[in-house]
Amino acid sequence: MQKEVKRLDRVVIRFAGDSGDGMQLTGDRFTAETASFGNDLSTLPNFPAEIRAPAGTVLGVSSFQLHFADHDIMTPGDAPDVLVAMNPAALRANQGDLPAGATVIVNTDEFTTRSVAKAGYASNPLEDGSLSQFQVQAVPLTSTTVRALEEFDISKKDAERAKNMFALGLLSWMYNRTTESTITFLQEKFARKPEIAAANVAAFRAGYNYGDTTEAFAVSYEIAPAPLPAGTYRNISGNPALAYGLIAAAQRAGLELFLGAYPITPASDILHELAKHKRFGVRTFQAEDEIAGIGAALGASFGGGLGVTTSSGPGIALKSETIGLAVSLELPLVICDIQRGGPSTGLPTKTEQSDLLQALFGRNGEAPVPVVAAKSPSDCFYAAMEAVRIAVTYRTPVFLLSDGYLANGSEPWQVPSVDSLPTIEPGFIREPNGPDGTYLPYLRDAETLARPWAVPGTPGLEHRIGGIEKADRTGAISYDPDNHDFMVRTRQAKVDGIARSLPPLEVDDPTGDAKVLVLGWGSTYGPIGAACRRVRRAGLSVAQAHLRHLNPFPDDLGEILRRYDRVVVPEMNLGQLGMLLRAKYLVDVIGYNQVRGLPFRAAELAEVFKGVITDV
Amino acid sequence: MSEPVRREIPVTALKAKDFKTDQEVRWCPGCGDYAILAAVQGFMPELGVPKEDIVFVSGIGCSSRFPYYMNTYGMHSIHGRAPAIATGLASSRPDLSVWVVTGDGDALSIGGNHLMHALRRNANLKILLFDNRIYGLTKGQYSPTSEVGKITKSTPMGSLDSPFNPISLAIGAEASFVARTLDSDRKHLQGVLRAAAQHEGTALVQIYQNCNIFNDGAFELLKDADTRDDWTIRLEHGQPIRFGRDDVKAVVRDPATGSIRVEEHVAADDPRVVVHDAHNADPAYAFALSRLSGTDLRYTPMGVFRSVERPTYDRLLNDQLDQARAAAEPDLAGLLAGGDTWTVYQ
């Protein structure tokens, strides 16, 4: 039977099931197939903090959303066009996000009276008409998978576990994905268990054939490759991109990277990634606690390495005192904060951008620290390189802000050539710089105000530094009032002066007549950009700018803010950037704030922007 | 990093004064820290390491001012964190001689976690723990080594909590080298420093140090010529543990239970006398020695309790780097591209 193939320009699919159903793997594989097909894409994994939350309950549901298109897209999508629900709990947890007309593929085998009740339904939603506004595709996923694997010498449990591959096969048929990479992947993943590998491949093929031959699936869809700029692409999520950025920066600086870290969600994958790359001179140190992680990194920096520590909000709080020491010692150090919902333990696996003020001010004394933020998963690479540039050039700790959405979300990345990456000059001092062959550890560079970096092992430059206030130039202990005032102001001036090395802030204002500017930072870049496109498609003008540097701000920021009648600042916090802008520029910015643990929805932002625009 | 240019200097020509700095020493007059500083400066030439390859890292407290007075590389860091900072330095720069100077509050209270993990990890660090059994810099509160019932500003009715025995703690934390010495006994102190310096791995040296302002005379029993020989158990590897006037006292092993104890009148040929073996693989032996003394210092073993060989963290870590490089050359372009790429053509 020749089935109809419809062309679509974009689709949002969400896979949802129990934490143990393998939904993240299923999503990852569909993403890989989609990436190699050449679509633009954006993903949003969403999972509970518990490793195996109670099976069959709403709180144990894990999901993976993928948005892919024949054009360039900026977000993982507001709402799924297609939901794959592996059990009643997965349906119930995600039903509220579905627009009318959405396709729902349900695993009917799991809709037993008991499971339906466990999910919190009063009656079976497949029978009570409550799904009438959706196109429900009822598929007995589990039993069909088990039947397809009858000939394999595996347990019933193992056969049932392959149902996610059946679902993946079915979706791969529906969207005309390539299948070779998944088959290769399964064979490699289960290389030590050939029977399991063969069974999973068989389940995957069975799902594909099920779509091809079952009358209920009458239509498949084609989404053409997106016309991206020429180049070599890969799919990447934020944590590995950040790790690669650190490695690349260290290589381009000729420094050995030392990561001191303590495991914490959602930052641990950076430790895992860097631990794989020792051949680049990368040392990874899993410390006894967050404080030792940053302490060891600072010790490595004192020794002439590139010290890095990675954590999330609660861990950053523990590191505060050592960050203050690094400010005082004026040594390079990169502190990566992969933000998550707070306060306290908060929402470990959900995203938020509420550590901005902690990064800027979470220390005793006047302790300025430069702050840079990544705006998309692949941008974590460039943000990391920029953080290293500032840290090394200005001899200072630098905050690099990412978040849970960037860490786990993914997108295609045009792989840069190594030669195109900037070089960084550590500029170690080798000879005495003071009178009579003495070494002055706090004699500063006139342009950057950076102090020299003299590394142990360099004869004649032996010196002592510490957290007590230091005399200008000599670095000796000093309690002199005027010296302290001078040193405090000088450290601030050094950080402020970084602005002179920054390019002008880019403002996207295609019509040039916008009266409203939307200013964001961090992972809101995608939703804000997608929302601005919607606003413009509706015939309205809006300008968009996005901050890479949160401290110092670019020099032209104040002038840009004053150019517009209204400035809207959407943030996944209660208005932290907004407060800074008001304080520094006396501009009455309009905040739009959510702390739901999820990225903004573009449609919702678009309505907010339209409201402000029509109000001007 | 690229290797710094190494200046050829005759290391042996260094003198104690080469390790002095121009900084005015700011300890209280009469503080035991002066004696330790002089002993360390006097020992350093013997280390045979150029001073640019030596780093002193400290935390917070009176003792932690130490690096300012040593003409080497140095860092006066924050409270309790010196072992962590020094671990990062030592494991990324195995070519350096890294020394940590800390106190009983710094190492055992606020920094207890770091000390414990530094000891089990066994990076190449020498940790000098100045133990005066009091908080000096904050003006006289009791410390985690103060005896129970200590009357201080923060404990006017006497302290309640039992102290640590730092030697027992270190052995329990898998330390490969543990020793005790005394600030005023320069010869013994330098002997212990020598043994610590020769040890590859983390060495913990507890130095009883007198705080003449807030806890004066704390170790007088071990210093006073009339009492010291009665109460000090000198540990020397390979030697029977005999002490006291005329060596009539000894550490003996009970043949029935295997436990050790001090006996006050032991015949010269008594086969129960323990011969000290610092290299004993079983930490129970060194631990038993550490339990001979109470906080009243009556019977205090002095010297090297334990010195065993164990792979060091810095060497193991750097071996892994070498292994990874031997397996394949670093290829940044290959790393960035990863396995699954696709190409978009114009």
mmCIF file of N, CA, C and O in Angstrom, chain A residues 35 228 230-234 254 256 277-281 283 285 288-289 291-292 295-296 299 303 322 418 430 455-459 461-468 476-477 479, chain B residues 2 5 21 26 52-53 65 67-68 70-76 78 81 84-85 88-89 91 93 113-114 117 121 313 318 320 324-325 328 331 335-336 338 341-344:
data_model
loop_
_atom_site.group_PDB
_atom_site.id
_atom_site.type_symbol
_atom_site.label_atom_id
_atom_site.label_comp_id
_atom_site.label_asym_id
_atom_site.label_seq_id
_atom_site.Cartn_x
_atom_site.Cartn_y
_atom_site.Cartn_z
ATOM 1 N N ALA A 35 19.084 15.213 13.349
ATOM 2 C CA ALA A 35 20.244 16.059 13.081
ATOM 3 C C ALA A 35 20.947 15.605 11.807
ATOM 4 O O ALA A 35 21.251 16.416 10.930
ATOM 5 N N LEU A 228 20.664 25.675 6.367
ATOM 6 C CA LEU A 228 21.627 26.295 7.282
ATOM 7 C C LEU A 228 22.850 26.747 6.492
ATOM 8 O O LEU A 228 23.095 26.260 5.388
ATOM 9 N N ALA A 230 26.510 26.961 4.983
ATOM 10 C CA ALA A 230 27.374 25.840 4.616
ATOM 11 C C ALA A 230 28.376 25.563 5.727
ATOM 12 O O ALA A 230 28.866 26.487 6.379
ATOM 13 N N GLY A 231 28.658 24.298 5.927
ATOM 14 C CA GLY A 231 29.639 23.945 6.944
ATOM 15 C C GLY A 231 29.394 22.558 7.476
ATOM 16 O O GLY A 231 28.471 21.866 7.054
ATOM 17 N N THR A 232 30.253 22.162 8.419
ATOM 18 C CA THR A 232 30.106 20.868 9.077
ATOM 19 C C THR A 232 29.354 21.081 10.388
ATOM 20 O O THR A 232 29.686 21.986 11.153
ATOM 21 N N TYR A 233 28.351 20.229 10.604
ATOM 22 C CA TYR A 233 27.519 20.383 11.793
ATOM 23 C C TYR A 233 27.552 19.130 12.655
ATOM 24 O O TYR A 233 27.768 18.034 12.170
ATOM 25 N N ARG A 234 27.283 19.349 13.929
ATOM 26 C CA ARG A 234 27.006 18.245 14.830
ATOM 27 C C ARG A 234 25.910 18.723 15.779
ATOM 28 O O ARG A 234 25.651 19.919 15.897
ATOM 29 N N GLY A 254 47.778 27.748 25.706
ATOM 30 C CA GLY A 254 48.963 26.982 26.093
ATOM 31 C C GLY A 254 48.991 26.659 27.576
ATOM 32 O O GLY A 254 50.058 26.538 28.179
ATOM 33 N N GLU A 256 47.543 24.246 30.958
ATOM 34 C CA GLU A 256 46.942 22.969 31.323
ATOM 35 C C GLU A 256 45.718 23.234 32.187
ATOM 36 O O GLU A 256 45.763 24.019 33.131
ATOM 37 N N HIS A 277 39.212 13.591 28.718
ATOM 38 C CA HIS A 277 40.132 14.248 27.789
ATOM 39 C C HIS A 277 41.480 14.587 28.406
ATOM 40 O O HIS A 277 42.034 15.669 28.192
ATOM 41 N N LYS A 278 42.031 13.634 29.146
ATOM 42 C CA LYS A 278 43.308 13.862 29.821
ATOM 43 C C LYS A 278 44.452 14.083 28.844
ATOM 44 O O LYS A 278 45.450 14.695 29.174
ATOM 45 N N ARG A 279 44.289 13.588 27.619
ATOM 46 C CA ARG A 279 45.400 13.733 26.682
ATOM 47 C C ARG A 279 45.611 15.193 26.289
ATOM 48 O O ARG A 279 46.659 15.561 25.758
ATOM 49 N N PHE A 280 44.621 16.042 26.578
ATOM 50 C CA PHE A 280 44.793 17.476 26.334
ATOM 51 C C PHE A 280 45.437 18.172 27.542
ATOM 52 O O PHE A 280 45.392 19.394 27.641
ATOM 53 N N GLY A 281 46.020 17.372 28.435
ATOM 54 C CA GLY A 281 46.605 17.976 29.634
ATOM 55 C C GLY A 281 45.539 18.391 30.636
ATOM 56 O O GLY A 281 45.783 19.230 31.497
ATOM 57 N N ARG A 283 43.447 17.882 33.846
ATOM 58 C CA ARG A 283 43.386 17.138 35.104
ATOM 59 C C ARG A 283 42.023 17.378 35.727
ATOM 60 O O ARG A 283 41.617 18.533 35.890
ATOM 61 N N PHE A 285 39.707 16.631 39.116
ATOM 62 C CA PHE A 285 39.877 16.294 40.526
ATOM 63 C C PHE A 285 38.496 16.290 41.170
ATOM 64 O O PHE A 285 37.869 17.338 41.300
ATOM 65 N N GLU A 288 36.575 16.451 47.835
ATOM 66 C CA GLU A 288 35.758 15.980 48.951
ATOM 67 C C GLU A 288 34.541 16.866 49.178
ATOM 68 O O GLU A 288 33.582 16.461 49.808
ATOM 69 N N ASP A 289 34.589 18.083 48.690
ATOM 70 C CA ASP A 289 33.423 18.963 48.805
ATOM 71 C C ASP A 289 33.596 20.130 47.833
ATOM 72 O O ASP A 289 34.613 20.243 47.145
ATOM 73 N N ILE A 291 34.054 23.218 48.423
ATOM 74 C CA ILE A 291 35.099 24.167 48.811
ATOM 75 C C ILE A 291 36.470 23.653 48.362
ATOM 76 O O ILE A 291 37.297 24.405 47.849
ATOM 77 N N ALA A 292 36.686 22.358 48.542
ATOM 78 C CA ALA A 292 37.962 21.784 48.112
ATOM 79 C C ALA A 292 38.072 21.827 46.587
ATOM 80 O O ALA A 292 39.165 21.994 46.041
ATOM 81 N N GLY A 295 39.108 25.258 45.809
ATOM 82 C CA GLY A 295 40.415 25.499 46.412
ATOM 83 C C GLY A 295 41.526 24.863 45.592
ATOM 84 O O GLY A 295 42.540 25.491 45.294
ATOM 85 N N ALA A 296 41.308 23.620 45.204
ATOM 86 C CA ALA A 296 42.311 22.925 44.400
ATOM 87 C C ALA A 296 42.500 23.625 43.056
ATOM 88 O O ALA A 296 43.620 23.747 42.554
ATOM 89 N N GLY A 299 44.616 26.564 43.639
ATOM 90 C CA GLY A 299 45.995 26.127 43.825
ATOM 91 C C GLY A 299 46.666 25.832 42.493
ATOM 92 O O GLY A 299 47.831 26.178 42.279
ATOM 93 N N GLY A 303 49.853 27.667 40.488
ATOM 94 C CA GLY A 303 50.948 26.921 39.882
ATOM 95 C C GLY A 303 51.096 27.139 38.385
ATOM 96 O O GLY A 303 51.921 26.486 37.745
ATOM 97 N N THR A 322 36.172 31.268 48.861
ATOM 98 C CA THR A 322 37.344 31.047 48.010
ATOM 99 C C THR A 322 37.319 31.968 46.792
ATOM 100 O O THR A 322 38.376 32.384 46.309
ATOM 101 N N VAL A 418 39.678 25.021 14.142
ATOM 102 C CA VAL A 418 40.528 25.387 15.275
ATOM 103 C C VAL A 418 41.235 26.715 15.020
ATOM 104 O O VAL A 418 41.360 27.558 15.910
ATOM 105 N N ARG A 430 58.823 36.451 33.754
ATOM 106 C CA ARG A 430 59.998 35.588 33.971
ATOM 107 C C ARG A 430 61.143 36.328 34.645
ATOM 108 O O ARG A 430 62.095 35.701 35.093
ATOM 109 N N VAL A 455 55.030 32.254 38.295
ATOM 110 C CA VAL A 455 54.708 30.880 38.617
ATOM 111 C C VAL A 455 55.835 30.240 39.416
ATOM 112 O O VAL A 455 57.013 30.437 39.085
ATOM 113 N N PRO A 456 55.506 29.480 40.471
ATOM 114 C CA PRO A 456 56.549 28.760 41.212
ATOM 115 C C PRO A 456 57.452 27.990 40.242
ATOM 116 O O PRO A 456 56.976 27.405 39.266
ATOM 117 N N GLY A 457 58.723 27.995 40.535
ATOM 118 C CA GLY A 457 59.690 27.410 39.622
ATOM 119 C C GLY A 457 60.446 28.484 38.862
ATOM 120 O O GLY A 457 61.452 28.208 38.223
ATOM 121 N N THR A 458 59.952 29.728 38.914
ATOM 122 C CA THR A 458 60.648 30.823 38.248
ATOM 123 C C THR A 458 61.628 31.444 39.233
ATOM 124 O O THR A 458 61.221 32.020 40.242
ATOM 125 N N PRO A 459 62.938 31.325 38.991
ATOM 126 C CA PRO A 459 63.928 31.827 39.952
ATOM 127 C C PRO A 459 63.846 33.347 40.088
ATOM 128 O O PRO A 459 63.588 34.061 39.109
ATOM 129 N N LEU A 461 61.670 35.204 41.473
ATOM 130 C CA LEU A 461 60.350 35.825 41.615
ATOM 131 C C LEU A 461 59.583 35.251 42.806
ATOM 132 O O LEU A 461 58.353 35.362 42.876
ATOM 133 N N GLU A 462 60.307 34.631 43.738
ATOM 134 C CA GLU A 462 59.637 34.084 44.911
ATOM 135 C C GLU A 462 58.846 35.203 45.587
ATOM 136 O O GLU A 462 59.363 36.306 45.790
ATOM 137 N N HIS A 463 57.601 34.916 45.938
ATOM 138 C CA HIS A 463 56.775 35.942 46.573
ATOM 139 C C HIS A 463 55.655 35.272 47.342
ATOM 140 O O HIS A 463 55.350 34.098 47.127
ATOM 141 N N ARG A 464 55.042 36.043 48.236
ATOM 142 C CA ARG A 464 53.953 35.543 49.056
ATOM 143 C C ARG A 464 52.721 36.384 48.806
ATOM 144 O O ARG A 464 52.811 37.623 48.765
ATOM 145 N N ILE A 465 51.590 35.718 48.613
ATOM 146 C CA ILE A 465 50.333 36.447 48.464
ATOM 147 C C ILE A 465 49.309 35.814 49.400
ATOM 148 O O ILE A 465 49.473 34.676 49.836
ATOM 149 N N GLY A 466 48.263 36.560 49.681
ATOM 150 C CA GLY A 466 47.277 36.028 50.611
ATOM 151 C C GLY A 466 46.005 36.852 50.616
ATOM 152 O O GLY A 466 45.854 37.799 49.848
ATOM 153 N N GLY A 467 45.096 36.445 51.491
ATOM 154 C CA GLY A 467 43.791 37.101 51.541
ATOM 155 C C GLY A 467 43.778 38.376 52.358
ATOM 156 O O GLY A 467 42.800 39.129 52.332
ATOM 157 N N ILE A 468 44.836 38.638 53.100
ATOM 158 C CA ILE A 468 44.904 39.906 53.843
ATOM 159 C C ILE A 468 45.184 41.021 52.831
ATOM 160 O O ILE A 468 45.844 40.793 51.815
ATOM 161 N N ALA A 476 52.905 43.221 50.057
ATOM 162 C CA ALA A 476 53.133 42.944 51.488
ATOM 163 C C ALA A 476 51.846 43.240 52.261
ATOM 164 O O ALA A 476 51.008 44.021 51.824
ATOM 165 N N ILE A 477 51.689 42.613 53.427
ATOM 166 C CA ILE A 477 50.519 42.878 54.264
ATOM 167 C C ILE A 477 50.442 44.372 54.564
ATOM 168 O O ILE A 477 51.445 44.994 54.912
ATOM 169 N N TYR A 479 47.740 47.304 56.462
ATOM 170 C CA TYR A 479 46.478 47.733 57.075
ATOM 171 C C TYR A 479 46.286 49.236 56.903
ATOM 172 O O TYR A 479 45.466 49.846 57.567
ATOM 173 N N SER B 2 54.509 26.018 29.541
ATOM 174 C CA SER B 2 55.880 25.730 29.152
ATOM 175 C C SER B 2 56.762 25.831 30.392
ATOM 176 O O SER B 2 56.468 26.560 31.329
ATOM 177 N N VAL B 5 62.424 28.926 32.548
ATOM 178 C CA VAL B 5 63.863 28.770 32.371
ATOM 179 C C VAL B 5 64.488 28.508 33.736
ATOM 180 O O VAL B 5 64.264 29.243 34.691
ATOM 181 N N THR B 21 62.688 36.448 55.009
ATOM 182 C CA THR B 21 62.152 37.529 54.174
ATOM 183 C C THR B 21 62.354 38.854 54.884
ATOM 184 O O THR B 21 62.774 38.903 56.042
ATOM 185 N N ARG B 26 55.458 38.931 63.083
ATOM 186 C CA ARG B 26 54.455 39.553 63.957
ATOM 187 C C ARG B 26 53.840 38.599 64.968
ATOM 188 O O ARG B 26 52.695 38.751 65.346
ATOM 189 N N GLU B 52 62.997 28.514 44.575
ATOM 190 C CA GLU B 52 61.867 28.833 43.690
ATOM 191 C C GLU B 52 60.963 27.608 43.447
ATOM 192 O O GLU B 52 59.874 27.737 42.916
ATOM 193 N N ASP B 53 61.457 26.435 43.831
ATOM 194 C CA ASP B 53 60.639 25.224 43.664
ATOM 195 C C ASP B 53 59.929 24.814 44.953
ATOM 196 O O ASP B 53 59.351 23.732 45.036
ATOM 197 N N ARG B 65 50.545 32.582 59.417
ATOM 198 C CA ARG B 65 51.345 33.708 58.901
ATOM 199 C C ARG B 65 52.719 33.227 58.401
ATOM 200 O O ARG B 65 53.474 33.992 57.810
ATOM 201 N N PRO B 67 54.036 31.507 55.927
ATOM 202 C CA PRO B 67 54.588 31.708 54.576
ATOM 203 C C PRO B 67 55.182 33.087 54.345
ATOM 204 O O PRO B 67 56.138 33.229 53.566
ATOM 205 N N TYR B 68 54.658 34.111 55.038
ATOM 206 C CA TYR B 68 55.190 35.457 54.817
ATOM 207 C C TYR B 68 56.650 35.569 55.233
ATOM 208 O O TYR B 68 57.344 36.489 54.827
ATOM 209 N N MET B 70 58.897 33.086 54.919
ATOM 210 C CA MET B 70 59.753 32.146 54.186
ATOM 211 C C MET B 70 60.004 32.705 52.796
ATOM 212 O O MET B 70 59.060 32.962 52.043
ATOM 213 N N ASN B 71 61.257 32.858 52.430
ATOM 214 C CA ASN B 71 61.591 33.428 51.126
ATOM 215 C C ASN B 71 61.515 32.350 50.035
ATOM 216 O O ASN B 71 62.503 31.989 49.403
ATOM 217 N N THR B 72 60.291 31.850 49.885
ATOM 218 C CA THR B 72 59.973 30.880 48.831
ATOM 219 C C THR B 72 58.694 31.390 48.193
ATOM 220 O O THR B 72 58.232 32.472 48.516
ATOM 221 N N TYR B 73 58.090 30.624 47.311
ATOM 222 C CA TYR B 73 56.730 30.962 46.894
ATOM 223 C C TYR B 73 55.804 30.627 48.064
ATOM 224 O O TYR B 73 56.073 29.687 48.835
ATOM 225 N N GLY B 74 54.718 31.400 48.196
ATOM 226 C CA GLY B 74 53.844 31.147 49.337
ATOM 227 C C GLY B 74 52.451 31.705 49.158
ATOM 228 O O GLY B 74 52.241 32.665 48.411
ATOM 229 N N MET B 75 51.515 31.060 49.831
ATOM 230 C CA MET B 75 50.137 31.568 49.821
ATOM 231 C C MET B 75 49.525 31.460 51.212
ATOM 232 O O MET B 75 49.488 30.384 51.805
ATOM 233 N N HIS B 76 49.067 32.577 51.705
ATOM 234 C CA HIS B 76 48.328 32.633 52.966
ATOM 235 C C HIS B 76 46.853 32.632 52.563
ATOM 236 O O HIS B 76 46.340 33.625 52.067
ATOM 237 N N ILE B 78 42.738 30.833 53.134
ATOM 238 C CA ILE B 78 41.591 31.059 54.011
ATOM 239 C C ILE B 78 41.433 29.890 54.974
ATOM 240 O O ILE B 78 42.040 28.833 54.791
ATOM 241 N N ARG B 81 41.437 25.734 54.509
ATOM 242 C CA ARG B 81 41.428 25.254 53.121
ATOM 243 C C ARG B 81 42.807 24.962 52.548
ATOM 244 O O ARG B 81 42.912 24.545 51.391
ATOM 245 N N ALA B 84 43.433 21.666 50.667
ATOM 246 C CA ALA B 84 42.758 21.565 49.371
ATOM 247 C C ALA B 84 43.515 22.359 48.306
ATOM 248 O O ALA B 84 43.756 21.873 47.194
ATOM 249 N N ILE B 85 43.900 23.565 48.654
ATOM 250 C CA ILE B 85 44.630 24.418 47.708
ATOM 251 C C ILE B 85 45.962 23.769 47.346
ATOM 252 O O ILE B 85 46.349 23.694 46.175
ATOM 253 N N GLY B 88 45.651 20.872 44.869
ATOM 254 C CA GLY B 88 45.554 21.299 43.466
ATOM 255 C C GLY B 88 46.909 21.696 42.908
ATOM 256 O O GLY B 88 47.256 21.376 41.774
ATOM 257 N N LEU B 89 47.688 22.369 43.748
ATOM 258 C CA LEU B 89 49.018 22.805 43.311
ATOM 259 C C LEU B 89 49.946 21.603 43.138
ATOM 260 O O LEU B 89 50.595 21.446 42.101
ATOM 261 N N SER B 91 49.275 18.440 42.751
ATOM 262 C CA SER B 91 48.941 17.436 41.741
ATOM 263 C C SER B 91 49.077 17.984 40.329
ATOM 264 O O SER B 91 49.217 17.210 39.386
ATOM 265 N N ARG B 93 51.515 20.307 39.718
ATOM 266 C CA ARG B 93 52.947 20.642 39.611
ATOM 267 C C ARG B 93 53.766 19.673 40.465
ATOM 268 O O ARG B 93 54.317 20.060 41.503
ATOM 269 N N ASN B 113 37.698 18.336 57.279
ATOM 270 C CA ASN B 113 37.369 17.526 56.103
ATOM 271 C C ASN B 113 38.520 17.488 55.099
ATOM 272 O O ASN B 113 38.860 16.440 54.563
ATOM 273 N N HIS B 114 39.131 18.644 54.874
ATOM 274 C CA HIS B 114 40.222 18.690 53.888
ATOM 275 C C HIS B 114 41.443 17.912 54.376
ATOM 276 O O HIS B 114 42.102 17.229 53.603
ATOM 277 N N HIS B 117 40.864 14.142 53.975
ATOM 278 C CA HIS B 117 40.918 13.660 52.591
ATOM 279 C C HIS B 117 42.307 13.832 51.985
ATOM 280 O O HIS B 117 42.714 13.043 51.143
ATOM 281 N N ARG B 121 44.299 10.690 50.398
ATOM 282 C CA ARG B 121 44.624 10.850 48.982
ATOM 283 C C ARG B 121 46.118 10.706 48.733
ATOM 284 O O ARG B 121 46.555 10.256 47.699
ATOM 285 N N TYR B 313 48.979 10.511 44.960
ATOM 286 C CA TYR B 313 47.910 10.968 44.078
ATOM 287 C C TYR B 313 48.459 11.733 42.878
ATOM 288 O O TYR B 313 48.020 11.531 41.746
ATOM 289 N N ASN B 318 49.183 12.087 37.149
ATOM 290 C CA ASN B 318 50.010 12.433 35.999
ATOM 291 C C ASN B 318 50.326 11.215 35.136
ATOM 292 O O ASN B 318 50.473 11.334 33.924
ATOM 293 N N GLN B 320 48.112 8.962 34.549
ATOM 294 C CA GLN B 320 46.919 8.831 33.688
ATOM 295 C C GLN B 320 47.011 9.770 32.485
ATOM 296 O O GLN B 320 46.617 9.414 31.374
ATOM 297 N N ALA B 324 47.012 8.551 28.637
ATOM 298 C CA ALA B 324 46.053 9.057 27.652
ATOM 299 C C ALA B 324 46.784 9.606 26.430
ATOM 300 O O ALA B 324 46.369 9.400 25.291
ATOM 301 N N ARG B 325 47.917 10.281 26.682
ATOM 302 C CA ARG B 325 48.682 10.842 25.561
ATOM 303 C C ARG B 325 49.336 9.735 24.745
ATOM 304 O O ARG B 325 49.457 9.837 23.529
ATOM 305 N N ALA B 328 46.766 8.206 22.271
ATOM 306 C CA ALA B 328 46.479 9.004 21.077
ATOM 307 C C ALA B 328 46.892 10.445 21.311
ATOM 308 O O ALA B 328 46.780 10.955 22.422
ATOM 309 N N ASP B 331 43.820 15.896 19.648
ATOM 310 C CA ASP B 331 43.364 16.383 18.345
ATOM 311 C C ASP B 331 42.125 17.240 18.594
ATOM 312 O O ASP B 331 41.014 16.727 18.712
ATOM 313 N N LEU B 335 38.123 16.454 18.364
ATOM 314 C CA LEU B 335 37.285 16.523 19.561
ATOM 315 C C LEU B 335 36.025 17.349 19.283
ATOM 316 O O LEU B 335 34.913 16.946 19.627
ATOM 317 N N LEU B 336 36.217 18.498 18.658
ATOM 318 C CA LEU B 336 35.074 19.394 18.430
ATOM 319 C C LEU B 336 34.080 18.776 17.459
ATOM 320 O O LEU B 336 32.869 18.914 17.622
ATOM 321 N N GLY B 338 33.569 15.547 16.919
ATOM 322 C CA GLY B 338 32.903 14.379 17.477
ATOM 323 C C GLY B 338 32.665 13.319 16.425
ATOM 324 O O GLY B 338 33.266 13.343 15.344
ATOM 325 N N THR B 341 28.747 13.876 12.440
ATOM 326 C CA THR B 341 28.616 15.199 11.816
ATOM 327 C C THR B 341 27.880 15.074 10.501
ATOM 328 O O THR B 341 27.748 13.988 9.936
ATOM 329 N N TRP B 342 27.350 16.182 10.014
ATOM 330 C CA TRP B 342 26.802 16.240 8.669
ATOM 331 C C TRP B 342 27.223 17.552 8.039
ATOM 332 O O TRP B 342 27.583 18.495 8.748
ATOM 333 N N THR B 343 27.228 17.557 6.753
ATOM 334 C CA THR B 343 27.743 18.722 6.049
ATOM 335 C C THR B 343 26.630 19.394 5.263
ATOM 336 O O THR B 343 25.841 18.725 4.595
ATOM 337 N N VAL B 344 26.568 20.689 5.388
ATOM 338 C CA VAL B 344 25.628 21.474 4.576
ATOM 339 C C VAL B 344 26.451 22.157 3.485
ATOM 340 O O VAL B 344 27.438 22.833 3.785
#
